[in-house]
């Protein structure tokens, strides 16, 4: 209701009551006005009613919701199911037009405004988290891998001779396949095993490869911040310097690095001393929304605009709407609080792992080059890591016995752990990776990883440590896997008591212990 409507309402309800209600309404409308005026993520999160009022206003601006609308085109925002209509808050036109992801739609002023605001508040959050010089960003309704492909395709017209993408190895399929899907040839740079067991960028080899291939034949160098243990953050500043000197585009895979001030600091510094064309991050990993979106950000607004123009056709607004609602609800203070909680949780997890490690003859070590994780290792070796926690497993054990630990954790309700045997081989698009999962050909030890990411709660950490301790108690004695004999028989009896899922439930769900242990 506007002010005139409130005046009429005073004829029906005592004016003092209407005045109080009107003040509450104006407070909500002021929040919307400030959002439109400032185009920044609110400092304090909004309540759900305020968000829904804004979404209803936006939906009322789309032609499919006009009371007088008569749509005779092939795409008129028609939605059969009322459940689906409500799920999308009646925003049915998607975003963008056939030639540009960010182009406004004449029939969907509300959806276009929602997308523009989403890009603006995400950019504000990126700056708030530490990349103050970021010039533009684009929330893309595709996950990280496809958005990396989109960035590479954007570069193609400007480098018609280029065939190669130089890629310091990270054993994660999406980023590798993004290069293949874009039609380029990946030039894999094996990581350098440094003192303490950490894997870092081999700069000397990278520069040799640039010299060998020729800068004009290289479409981009793709580096990585956040990754699985024991790989560290790529040497972004040094690579950015190479890209600046040799005029080579630089794309950074920052998949779950938005939650890390250290990852963002390295990106900011890389742009300051060299060249960074774009950095790409996942929405679900960083903003706690369903899978399906990513954020392409950069320091040149023209390049980000070109990425938008490279996207063909209209796009779903579902991942974008999720981000819009979440950031309005969370606010910059809410996100900063979650980030601080994650850092605090890392400290407590380190302490807890130290206790578990001491009990089983292992050791916990924190890597200086990785911002979120700690590492738990065999007392004879140091293994730093990335955004994950890594636990080395006894050397020389069979792959089956190693993966059993992962499956034991899964059966006890612990998801997200990965067992890396360091002996697996995998072929992807004709390229063979030796020691798949360990980010190098000959990593000396198998290990198990687990992440302490944003949104994880203290109770999750406690349960993980408790269940990990029990599983290690059944499998590891003085740094060795228990195999055969009486111990194995006793372990089997204990497992029957501790299993969260029954054998019948596992068969019904098609569960495979060994396969899950490797995931």
Coordinates of C-alpha atoms in Angstrom, one line a residue:
X1 CA 0.0 0.0 0.0
X2 CA 1.1 3.5 -0.8
X3 CA 0.6 6.6 1.5
X4 CA -2.8 7.4 0.0
X5 CA -4.0 3.8 0.6
X6 CA -2.8 4.1 4.2
X7 CA -4.9 7.3 4.6
X8 CA -8.0 5.4 3.4
X9 CA -7.1 2.6 5.8
X10 CA -7.4 5.0 8.7
X11 CA -11.1 5.2 8.0
X12 CA -11.4 1.4 8.7
X13 CA -8.8 0.9 11.5
X14 CA -7.7 3.4 14.3
X15 CA -5.2 5.8 12.8
X16 CA -2.6 4.9 15.5
X17 CA -2.6 1.3 14.5
X18 CA -2.3 2.2 10.8
X19 CA 0.5 4.6 11.6
X20 CA 2.5 1.8 13.3
X21 CA 1.9 -0.6 10.5
X22 CA 2.8 2.0 7.9
X23 CA 6.1 2.6 9.7
X24 CA 7.0 -1.0 9.4
X25 CA 6.1 -1.1 5.7
X26 CA 8.1 2.0 5.0
X27 CA 11.2 0.5 6.8
X28 CA 11.0 -2.5 4.5
X29 CA 10.5 -0.3 1.4
X30 CA 13.5 1.8 2.5
X31 CA 15.7 -1.3 2.4
X32 CA 14.7 -2.0 -1.2
X33 CA 15.3 1.7 -2.1
X34 CA 18.8 1.6 -0.6
X35 CA 19.5 -1.6 -2.5
X36 CA 18.5 0.0 -5.8
X37 CA 20.3 3.2 -5.0
X38 CA 23.6 1.8 -3.6
X39 CA 23.7 -1.5 -5.5
X40 CA 25.6 -3.2 -2.6
X41 CA 25.1 -6.3 -0.6
X42 CA 23.3 -5.2 2.6
X43 CA 25.4 -5.1 5.7
X44 CA 22.8 -6.9 7.8
X45 CA 20.7 -9.6 6.3
X46 CA 17.1 -9.1 5.6
X47 CA 14.2 -11.1 7.0
X48 CA 12.3 -13.4 4.7
X49 CA 9.2 -11.2 4.5
X50 CA 11.2 -8.3 3.1
X51 CA 12.9 -10.5 0.6
X52 CA 9.6 -12.0 -0.5
X53 CA 8.0 -8.5 -0.9
X54 CA 10.8 -7.5 -3.2
X55 CA 10.5 -10.8 -5.2
X56 CA 6.8 -10.3 -5.6
X57 CA 7.4 -6.7 -6.8
X58 CA 10.0 -8.0 -9.3
X59 CA 7.6 -10.7 -10.6
X60 CA 4.8 -8.2 -11.1
X61 CA 7.1 -6.4 -13.5
X62 CA 7.4 -9.4 -15.8
X63 CA 4.9 -9.6 -18.7
X64 CA 3.7 -13.1 -17.9
X65 CA 2.3 -11.8 -14.6
X66 CA 0.5 -8.7 -16.1
X67 CA -3.2 -8.9 -15.4
X68 CA -4.0 -7.7 -18.9
X69 CA -1.3 -9.7 -20.8
X70 CA -2.1 -11.7 -23.9
X71 CA 0.9 -13.7 -25.0
X72 CA 1.0 -15.1 -28.5
X73 CA 4.7 -15.9 -28.8
X74 CA 6.5 -19.2 -28.4
X75 CA 8.1 -18.1 -25.1
X76 CA 5.7 -16.3 -22.9
X77 CA 6.6 -17.5 -19.4
X78 CA 3.9 -20.1 -19.4
X79 CA 4.3 -22.5 -16.5
X80 CA 1.9 -25.5 -16.1
X81 CA 2.6 -26.5 -12.5
X82 CA 1.6 -24.1 -9.7
X83 CA 4.4 -25.7 -7.6
X84 CA 7.0 -24.9 -10.2
X85 CA 5.6 -21.4 -10.5
X86 CA 5.8 -20.8 -6.8
X87 CA 9.3 -22.4 -6.6
X88 CA 10.5 -19.7 -9.0
X89 CA 8.5 -16.8 -7.4
X90 CA 6.7 -16.5 -10.8
X91 CA 9.9 -15.3 -12.5
X92 CA 9.7 -17.5 -15.6
X93 CA 11.5 -15.6 -18.3
X94 CA 15.1 -16.5 -17.2
X95 CA 17.8 -13.9 -17.8
X96 CA 19.6 -12.5 -20.8
X97 CA 18.7 -12.6 -24.5
X98 CA 20.0 -14.7 -27.4
X99 CA 23.2 -12.6 -27.8
X100 CA 24.1 -11.7 -24.3
X101 CA 23.7 -13.2 -20.9
X102 CA 23.4 -9.8 -19.2
X103 CA 21.2 -8.1 -21.8
X104 CA 17.9 -6.8 -20.5
X105 CA 14.6 -8.4 -21.7
X106 CA 11.7 -6.1 -22.8
X107 CA 9.2 -8.6 -21.5
X108 CA 10.9 -9.2 -18.2
X109 CA 11.9 -6.0 -16.5
X110 CA 11.7 -7.6 -13.1
X111 CA 13.9 -10.6 -14.0
X112 CA 16.4 -8.3 -15.7
X113 CA 16.6 -6.1 -12.6
X114 CA 17.0 -9.1 -10.3
X115 CA 20.0 -10.3 -12.4
X116 CA 21.6 -6.9 -12.5
X117 CA 21.2 -6.5 -8.7
X118 CA 22.6 -10.0 -8.2
X119 CA 25.8 -9.2 -10.1
X120 CA 26.2 -6.0 -8.2
X121 CA 25.8 -7.4 -4.7
X122 CA 28.1 -10.4 -5.5
X123 CA 30.8 -7.9 -6.8
X124 CA 30.4 -6.0 -3.5
X125 CA 30.9 -9.2 -1.5
X126 CA 34.0 -10.1 -3.5
X127 CA 35.4 -6.6 -2.8
X128 CA 34.4 -6.9 0.9
X129 CA 36.2 -10.3 1.2
X130 CA 39.5 -8.8 -0.1
X131 CA 39.6 -8.3 -3.9
X132 CA 39.0 -4.6 -3.8
X133 CA 40.2 -4.0 -7.3
X134 CA 37.7 -6.4 -8.9
X135 CA 36.0 -4.4 -11.7
X136 CA 33.1 -6.7 -12.6
X137 CA 31.5 -10.0 -12.1
X138 CA 28.9 -12.3 -13.7
X139 CA 26.8 -14.9 -12.0
X140 CA 26.6 -17.7 -14.5
X141 CA 23.9 -20.4 -14.4
X142 CA 26.5 -23.1 -15.0
X143 CA 28.9 -24.8 -12.5
X144 CA 32.6 -24.0 -12.3
X145 CA 33.8 -26.3 -15.1
X146 CA 31.5 -25.0 -17.8
X147 CA 32.2 -21.4 -16.8
X148 CA 35.9 -22.0 -17.2
X149 CA 35.1 -23.3 -20.7
X150 CA 33.1 -20.1 -21.3
X151 CA 36.1 -18.0 -20.3
X152 CA 38.4 -20.0 -22.7
X153 CA 35.9 -19.7 -25.5
X154 CA 35.8 -15.9 -24.9
X155 CA 39.6 -15.8 -25.5
X156 CA 39.5 -17.8 -28.8
X157 CA 38.6 -14.9 -31.2
X158 CA 41.4 -12.8 -29.8
X159 CA 44.0 -15.5 -30.2
X160 CA 43.1 -17.3 -33.4
X161 CA 46.5 -19.1 -33.7
X162 CA 46.4 -20.5 -30.1
X163 CA 45.9 -24.2 -29.6
X164 CA 47.2 -24.8 -26.1
X165 CA 46.2 -24.1 -22.5
X166 CA 49.1 -24.5 -19.9
X167 CA 47.7 -26.1 -16.8
X168 CA 49.6 -26.9 -13.6
X169 CA 48.2 -30.3 -12.7
X170 CA 45.3 -30.6 -10.3
X171 CA 43.6 -34.0 -10.1
X172 CA 40.0 -32.8 -10.5
X173 CA 38.1 -33.7 -13.7
X174 CA 36.1 -30.6 -14.3
X175 CA 38.9 -28.1 -14.8
X176 CA 40.8 -30.4 -17.1
X177 CA 37.7 -31.2 -19.1
X178 CA 36.9 -27.5 -19.4
X179 CA 40.0 -27.2 -21.6
X180 CA 39.1 -30.2 -23.8
X181 CA 35.5 -28.9 -24.2
X182 CA 36.7 -25.5 -25.3
X183 CA 38.6 -27.2 -28.1
X184 CA 42.1 -26.6 -26.8
X185 CA 45.0 -29.0 -26.1
X186 CA 46.0 -29.1 -22.4
X187 CA 49.7 -28.8 -21.7
X188 CA 50.1 -30.4 -18.2
X189 CA 52.7 -29.1 -15.9
X190 CA 53.6 -31.6 -13.2
X191 CA 53.8 -30.1 -9.7
X192 CA 57.0 -29.8 -7.8
X193 CA 57.3 -31.8 -4.6
X194 CA 58.8 -29.4 -2.0
X195 CA 60.3 -29.9 1.4
X196 CA 57.6 -31.3 3.8
X197 CA 55.7 -33.0 1.0
X198 CA 53.7 -30.1 -0.3
X199 CA 53.1 -29.8 -4.1
X200 CA 53.6 -26.4 -5.7
X201 CA 53.8 -24.9 -9.1
X202 CA 57.0 -25.8 -11.1
X203 CA 57.7 -22.3 -12.4
X204 CA 60.8 -23.3 -14.2
X205 CA 59.0 -25.9 -16.2
X206 CA 56.1 -23.6 -16.9
X207 CA 58.4 -21.0 -18.4
X208 CA 60.2 -23.6 -20.4
X209 CA 56.9 -24.8 -21.8
X210 CA 55.9 -21.2 -22.8
X211 CA 59.2 -20.8 -24.6
X212 CA 58.8 -24.2 -26.3
X213 CA 55.2 -23.6 -27.5
X214 CA 55.5 -19.9 -28.2
X215 CA 53.3 -17.3 -26.5
X216 CA 51.2 -16.7 -29.5
X217 CA 50.2 -20.4 -29.6
X218 CA 49.0 -20.4 -26.0
X219 CA 45.3 -19.5 -25.4
X220 CA 45.8 -19.1 -21.6
X221 CA 47.5 -20.4 -18.5
X222 CA 45.0 -21.8 -16.0
X223 CA 46.0 -21.8 -12.4
X224 CA 44.3 -23.0 -9.2
X225 CA 43.8 -21.7 -5.7
X226 CA 41.6 -24.1 -3.8
X227 CA 42.3 -27.8 -4.3
X228 CA 42.6 -31.2 -2.6
X229 CA 45.6 -32.1 -0.4
X230 CA 48.5 -32.1 -0.6
X231 CA 48.6 -29.6 -3.4
X232 CA 49.1 -26.0 -2.4
X233 CA 47.9 -22.8 -4.0
X234 CA 49.6 -22.2 -7.3
X235 CA 52.2 -19.4 -7.3
X236 CA 49.7 -16.9 -8.7
X237 CA 51.9 -13.8 -8.5
X238 CA 54.8 -15.4 -10.3
X239 CA 52.5 -16.9 -13.0
X240 CA 50.7 -13.6 -13.4
X241 CA 54.1 -12.0 -14.0
X242 CA 54.9 -14.5 -16.8
X243 CA 51.5 -13.8 -18.3
X244 CA 52.1 -10.1 -18.2
X245 CA 55.6 -10.3 -19.8
X246 CA 54.6 -12.7 -22.5
X247 CA 51.1 -11.3 -23.2
X248 CA 49.3 -14.6 -22.3
X249 CA 45.8 -14.6 -20.7
X250 CA 45.5 -15.9 -17.2
X251 CA 42.4 -17.7 -15.9
X252 CA 42.3 -18.7 -12.2
X253 CA 40.2 -21.6 -11.0
X254 CA 39.1 -20.3 -7.5
X255 CA 36.4 -23.0 -7.1
X256 CA 35.9 -22.7 -3.3
X257 CA 38.4 -19.9 -2.6
X258 CA 35.8 -17.1 -2.1
X259 CA 35.5 -18.2 1.5
X260 CA 39.2 -17.8 2.0
X261 CA 40.7 -14.4 2.5
X262 CA 44.1 -15.9 1.8
X263 CA 43.1 -17.2 -1.6
X264 CA 41.6 -13.8 -2.4
X265 CA 44.7 -12.0 -1.2
X266 CA 46.8 -14.0 -3.7
X267 CA 44.4 -13.2 -6.5
X268 CA 44.5 -9.5 -5.6
X269 CA 48.3 -9.5 -5.5
X270 CA 48.5 -11.4 -8.8
X271 CA 46.5 -8.8 -10.5
X272 CA 48.6 -6.0 -8.9
X273 CA 52.0 -7.4 -10.1
X274 CA 50.9 -9.1 -13.3
X275 CA 48.0 -10.3 -15.4
X276 CA 44.7 -11.9 -14.3
X277 CA 41.9 -12.0 -16.9
X278 CA 39.3 -13.8 -14.8
X279 CA 38.9 -15.9 -11.6
X280 CA 36.0 -18.3 -11.4
X281 CA 34.3 -19.6 -8.2
X282 CA 31.4 -22.0 -7.4
X283 CA 28.3 -20.6 -5.9
X284 CA 27.3 -23.8 -4.0
X285 CA 30.8 -24.3 -2.4
X286 CA 31.1 -20.7 -1.3
X287 CA 27.6 -19.3 -0.8
X288 CA 25.7 -22.4 0.5
X289 CA 23.1 -22.7 -2.3
X290 CA 22.2 -25.7 -4.5
X291 CA 24.6 -26.8 -7.2
X292 CA 24.3 -25.1 -10.6
X293 CA 26.0 -21.7 -10.6
X294 CA 29.3 -20.0 -10.6
X295 CA 30.8 -16.5 -10.5
X296 CA 33.1 -15.2 -13.2
X297 CA 35.0 -12.1 -11.9
X298 CA 37.8 -10.0 -13.2
X299 CA 39.8 -6.8 -13.2
X300 CA 38.7 -5.7 -16.7
X301 CA 35.0 -5.0 -17.0
X302 CA 35.2 -5.2 -20.8
X303 CA 36.5 -8.8 -20.7
X304 CA 33.7 -9.8 -18.3
X305 CA 31.2 -8.2 -20.6
X306 CA 32.7 -10.2 -23.5
X307 CA 32.2 -13.4 -21.4
X308 CA 28.6 -12.4 -21.1
X309 CA 28.3 -12.0 -24.9
X310 CA 29.9 -15.4 -25.5
X311 CA 27.1 -17.2 -23.7
X312 CA 24.5 -18.4 -26.4
X313 CA 20.8 -17.9 -25.8
X314 CA 18.8 -17.2 -22.7
X315 CA 19.7 -18.8 -19.4
X316 CA 18.0 -20.2 -16.3
X317 CA 17.5 -17.7 -13.5
X318 CA 17.2 -20.5 -10.8
X319 CA 20.9 -20.5 -9.7
X320 CA 20.9 -16.7 -9.9
X321 CA 17.8 -16.3 -7.8
X322 CA 19.3 -18.7 -5.2
X323 CA 22.3 -16.4 -4.9
X324 CA 20.2 -13.2 -4.8
X325 CA 17.9 -14.5 -2.0
X326 CA 20.9 -16.0 0.0
X327 CA 23.0 -12.8 0.0
X328 CA 20.0 -10.6 0.9
X329 CA 19.3 -13.0 3.8
X330 CA 23.0 -13.3 4.8
X331 CA 24.4 -9.8 4.3
X332 CA 28.1 -9.1 4.4
X333 CA 28.2 -9.3 8.2
X334 CA 26.6 -12.8 8.0
X335 CA 29.1 -14.0 5.4
X336 CA 32.0 -12.5 7.4
X337 CA 30.7 -14.3 10.5
X338 CA 30.5 -17.6 8.7
X339 CA 34.1 -17.1 7.4
X340 CA 35.3 -16.3 10.9
X341 CA 33.6 -19.4 12.3
X342 CA 35.3 -21.5 9.7
X343 CA 38.7 -20.2 10.7
X344 CA 37.9 -20.8 14.4
X345 CA 36.7 -24.3 13.5
X346 CA 40.0 -25.0 11.8
X347 CA 41.9 -24.3 15.0
X348 CA 39.6 -26.6 17.0
X349 CA 39.9 -29.3 14.3
X350 CA 43.6 -29.1 14.4
X351 CA 43.6 -29.6 18.1
X352 CA 41.2 -32.5 17.9
X353 CA 43.2 -34.1 15.1
X354 CA 46.4 -33.8 17.2
X355 CA 44.8 -35.8 19.9
X356 CA 43.6 -38.5 17.5
X357 CA 46.9 -38.5 15.8
X358 CA 48.9 -38.9 19.0
X359 CA 46.7 -41.8 20.0
X360 CA 47.4 -43.7 16.8
X361 CA 51.1 -42.8 16.3
X362 CA 50.4 -40.1 13.7
X363 CA 51.2 -36.4 13.5
X364 CA 49.2 -33.2 12.5
X365 CA 51.0 -30.5 10.6
X366 CA 49.6 -27.2 9.2
X367 CA 50.9 -26.0 5.8
X368 CA 51.8 -22.4 5.6
X369 CA 50.7 -22.2 1.9
X370 CA 47.1 -23.5 2.5
X371 CA 44.6 -21.3 4.2
X372 CA 41.9 -23.6 5.6
X373 CA 43.3 -27.0 6.1
X374 CA 45.5 -28.9 8.5
X375 CA 47.1 -32.2 7.8
X376 CA 47.4 -35.4 9.7
X377 CA 50.3 -37.6 8.7
X378 CA 52.5 -40.5 9.5
X379 CA 55.0 -39.5 12.1
X380 CA 57.8 -40.2 9.6
X381 CA 56.6 -37.7 6.9
X382 CA 55.2 -34.2 6.7
X383 CA 52.3 -33.7 4.2
X384 CA 50.9 -30.1 4.0
X385 CA 47.7 -29.6 2.0
X386 CA 45.1 -27.3 0.5
X387 CA 41.6 -26.5 1.6
X388 CA 41.4 -30.1 2.9
X389 CA 42.6 -32.1 5.8
X390 CA 44.9 -35.0 4.8
X391 CA 45.6 -38.1 6.7
X392 CA 48.4 -40.3 5.4
X393 CA 47.7 -43.9 5.4
X394 CA 50.2 -46.8 6.0
X395 CA 52.6 -47.2 3.1
X396 CA 52.6 -50.5 1.4
X397 CA 49.0 -51.5 2.2
X398 CA 46.8 -52.8 -0.7
X399 CA 44.5 -50.4 -2.4
X400 CA 41.5 -52.4 -1.2
X401 CA 42.6 -52.1 2.5
X402 CA 43.2 -48.4 2.0
X403 CA 39.8 -47.7 0.6
X404 CA 38.2 -49.7 3.3
X405 CA 38.9 -46.8 5.7
X406 CA 36.9 -44.4 3.5
X407 CA 34.0 -46.8 3.3
X408 CA 34.0 -47.4 7.0
X409 CA 33.6 -43.6 7.5
X410 CA 30.9 -43.4 4.9
X411 CA 29.0 -46.2 6.6
X412 CA 29.1 -44.2 9.8
X413 CA 27.6 -41.2 8.2
X414 CA 30.8 -39.3 7.4
X415 CA 30.6 -37.9 3.8
X416 CA 33.1 -36.0 1.8
X417 CA 36.2 -37.9 2.7
X418 CA 38.4 -39.2 -0.1
X419 CA 41.0 -42.0 0.0
X420 CA 43.9 -41.4 -2.4
X421 CA 46.0 -44.5 -2.9
X422 CA 48.7 -42.6 -5.0
X423 CA 48.8 -45.7 -7.2
X424 CA 45.6 -45.2 -9.3
X425 CA 45.8 -44.4 -13.0
X426 CA 43.1 -42.7 -14.9
X427 CA 42.6 -41.8 -18.6
X428 CA 40.6 -38.7 -19.4
X429 CA 40.0 -37.6 -23.0
X430 CA 43.1 -39.7 -24.1
X431 CA 45.4 -38.3 -21.4
X432 CA 46.7 -40.7 -18.8
X433 CA 47.2 -39.5 -15.3
X434 CA 49.6 -41.5 -13.1
X435 CA 48.8 -41.5 -9.4
X436 CA 45.4 -40.0 -10.0
X437 CA 44.1 -38.1 -7.0
X438 CA 47.5 -37.1 -5.7
X439 CA 48.3 -34.3 -8.2
X440 CA 51.6 -35.9 -9.3
X441 CA 53.0 -39.0 -10.8
X442 CA 54.9 -40.4 -7.8
X443 CA 53.6 -39.1 -4.5
X444 CA 55.2 -41.2 -1.9
X445 CA 52.3 -41.9 0.5
X446 CA 48.6 -42.7 0.3
X447 CA 46.3 -40.5 2.3
X448 CA 42.7 -39.6 3.2
X449 CA 41.3 -36.1 2.8
X450 CA 38.5 -34.2 4.5
X451 CA 37.5 -30.5 4.2
X452 CA 36.6 -27.9 6.8
X453 CA 34.6 -25.5 4.6
X454 CA 32.2 -22.7 5.2
X455 CA 28.9 -23.8 6.8
X456 CA 30.5 -26.7 8.6
X457 CA 29.4 -26.7 12.3
X458 CA 31.1 -27.6 15.5
X459 CA 29.0 -30.7 15.9
X460 CA 30.0 -31.9 12.4
X461 CA 33.7 -31.6 13.5
X462 CA 33.1 -33.4 16.8
X463 CA 31.3 -36.3 15.1
X464 CA 34.0 -36.6 12.4
X465 CA 36.8 -36.7 15.0
X466 CA 34.9 -39.3 17.1
X467 CA 34.1 -41.5 14.2
X468 CA 37.6 -41.2 12.6
X469 CA 39.1 -42.1 15.9
X470 CA 37.0 -45.3 16.1
X471 CA 37.8 -46.3 12.5
X472 CA 41.5 -45.7 13.0
X473 CA 41.3 -47.8 16.2
X474 CA 39.9 -50.7 14.1
X475 CA 42.4 -50.3 11.2
X476 CA 45.6 -48.7 12.4
X477 CA 48.0 -50.0 15.1
X478 CA 51.2 -48.1 15.5
X479 CA 51.0 -46.6 12.0
X480 CA 50.1 -49.9 10.2
X481 CA 46.9 -51.3 8.9
X482 CA 45.6 -54.3 10.9
X483 CA 45.2 -57.2 8.5
X484 CA 44.2 -60.9 9.1
X485 CA 44.3 -63.0 12.3
X486 CA 42.4 -62.3 15.5
X487 CA 42.5 -58.5 15.1
X488 CA 40.6 -58.7 11.8
X489 CA 37.9 -61.0 13.3
X490 CA 37.5 -58.7 16.3
X491 CA 37.2 -55.7 14.0
X492 CA 34.4 -57.3 12.1
X493 CA 32.4 -57.8 15.3
X494 CA 32.9 -54.2 16.3
X495 CA 31.8 -53.0 12.9
X496 CA 28.5 -54.8 13.2
X497 CA 27.8 -52.8 16.3
X498 CA 28.9 -49.4 15.0
X499 CA 27.5 -49.4 11.5
X500 CA 24.9 -46.7 10.9
X501 CA 23.4 -48.6 8.0
X502 CA 22.3 -52.2 7.9
X503 CA 23.6 -54.6 5.2
X504 CA 20.1 -54.8 3.7
X505 CA 19.9 -51.0 3.4
X506 CA 23.3 -50.9 1.7
X507 CA 22.2 -53.5 -0.9
X508 CA 18.9 -51.7 -1.5
X509 CA 20.8 -48.5 -2.2
X510 CA 23.4 -50.1 -4.4
X511 CA 26.2 -49.2 -2.0
X512 CA 29.7 -50.3 -2.8
X513 CA 32.2 -50.0 0.0
X514 CA 35.4 -49.9 -2.1
X515 CA 34.0 -47.5 -4.7
X516 CA 32.8 -45.1 -2.0
X517 CA 36.1 -45.2 -0.2
X518 CA 37.8 -43.8 -3.3
X519 CA 35.3 -41.0 -3.9

